[in-house]
């Protein structure tokens, strides 16, 4: 879960820094190496965003699965209590 928050923080910072960096680099005369590095950074940012979205989606699916399992376990326990097979918790 920490990885998701860290990734989101990185994306937020990068989304604020990248346009400024691009503007500054664009306003100066840049060589091919700088342009290549900027394009590489943009691609890495896109890849990181895709990985974070996948991780968030996977985490959400796992959380939904855990919630369903807990709900099922609660129903089974309640049925057992109502049949008198388990003592009431307190």
PDB file of C-alpha atoms in Angstrom, residues 23-60:
ATOM      1  CA  UNK A  23       9.384  24.663 -21.208  1.00  0.00           C
ATOM      2  CA  UNK A  24      12.856  25.566 -20.035  1.00  0.00           C
ATOM      3  CA  UNK A  25      14.493  23.079 -22.336  1.00  0.00           C
ATOM      4  CA  UNK A  26      12.320  24.181 -25.228  1.00  0.00           C
ATOM      5  CA  UNK A  27      13.143  27.841 -24.710  1.00  0.00           C
ATOM      6  CA  UNK A  28      16.855  27.163 -24.863  1.00  0.00           C
ATOM      7  CA  UNK A  29      18.727  25.869 -27.818  1.00  0.00           C
ATOM      8  CA  UNK A  30      19.114  22.225 -26.978  1.00  0.00           C
ATOM      9  CA  UNK A  31      21.197  19.575 -28.586  1.00  0.00           C
ATOM     10  CA  UNK A  32      20.018  16.151 -29.684  1.00  0.00           C
ATOM     11  CA  UNK A  33      21.246  14.517 -26.491  1.00  0.00           C
ATOM     12  CA  UNK A  34      19.059  16.736 -24.311  1.00  0.00           C
ATOM     13  CA  UNK A  35      16.035  16.115 -26.516  1.00  0.00           C
ATOM     14  CA  UNK A  36      16.677  12.380 -26.368  1.00  0.00           C
ATOM     15  CA  UNK A  37      16.962  12.444 -22.577  1.00  0.00           C
ATOM     16  CA  UNK A  38      13.755  14.465 -22.266  1.00  0.00           C
ATOM     17  CA  UNK A  39      11.885  11.999 -24.474  1.00  0.00           C
ATOM     18  CA  UNK A  40      13.317   9.136 -22.418  1.00  0.00           C
ATOM     19  CA  UNK A  41      12.158  10.772 -19.177  1.00  0.00           C
ATOM     20  CA  UNK A  42       8.668  11.298 -20.578  1.00  0.00           C
ATOM     21  CA  UNK A  43       8.488   7.635 -21.621  1.00  0.00           C
ATOM     22  CA  UNK A  44       9.644   6.506 -18.173  1.00  0.00           C
ATOM     23  CA  UNK A  45       6.981   8.710 -16.596  1.00  0.00           C
ATOM     24  CA  UNK A  46       4.286   7.118 -18.758  1.00  0.00           C
ATOM     25  CA  UNK A  47       5.550   3.622 -17.900  1.00  0.00           C
ATOM     26  CA  UNK A  48       5.595   4.449 -14.189  1.00  0.00           C
ATOM     27  CA  UNK A  49       2.050   5.774 -14.372  1.00  0.00           C
ATOM     28  CA  UNK A  50       0.888   2.602 -16.138  1.00  0.00           C
ATOM     29  CA  UNK A  51       2.579   0.399 -13.512  1.00  0.00           C
ATOM     30  CA  UNK A  52       0.998   2.397 -10.693  1.00  0.00           C
ATOM     31  CA  UNK A  53      -2.444   2.192 -12.250  1.00  0.00           C
ATOM     32  CA  UNK A  54      -2.024  -1.572 -12.632  1.00  0.00           C
ATOM     33  CA  UNK A  55      -0.839  -1.880  -9.035  1.00  0.00           C
ATOM     34  CA  UNK A  56      -3.766   0.205  -7.789  1.00  0.00           C
ATOM     35  CA  UNK A  57      -6.208  -1.895  -9.804  1.00  0.00           C
ATOM     36  CA  UNK A  58      -4.692  -5.153  -8.514  1.00  0.00           C
ATOM     37  CA  UNK A  59      -4.793  -3.856  -4.950  1.00  0.00           C
ATOM     38  CA  UNK A  60      -8.425  -2.853  -5.351  1.00  0.00           C
TER      39      UNK A  60
END
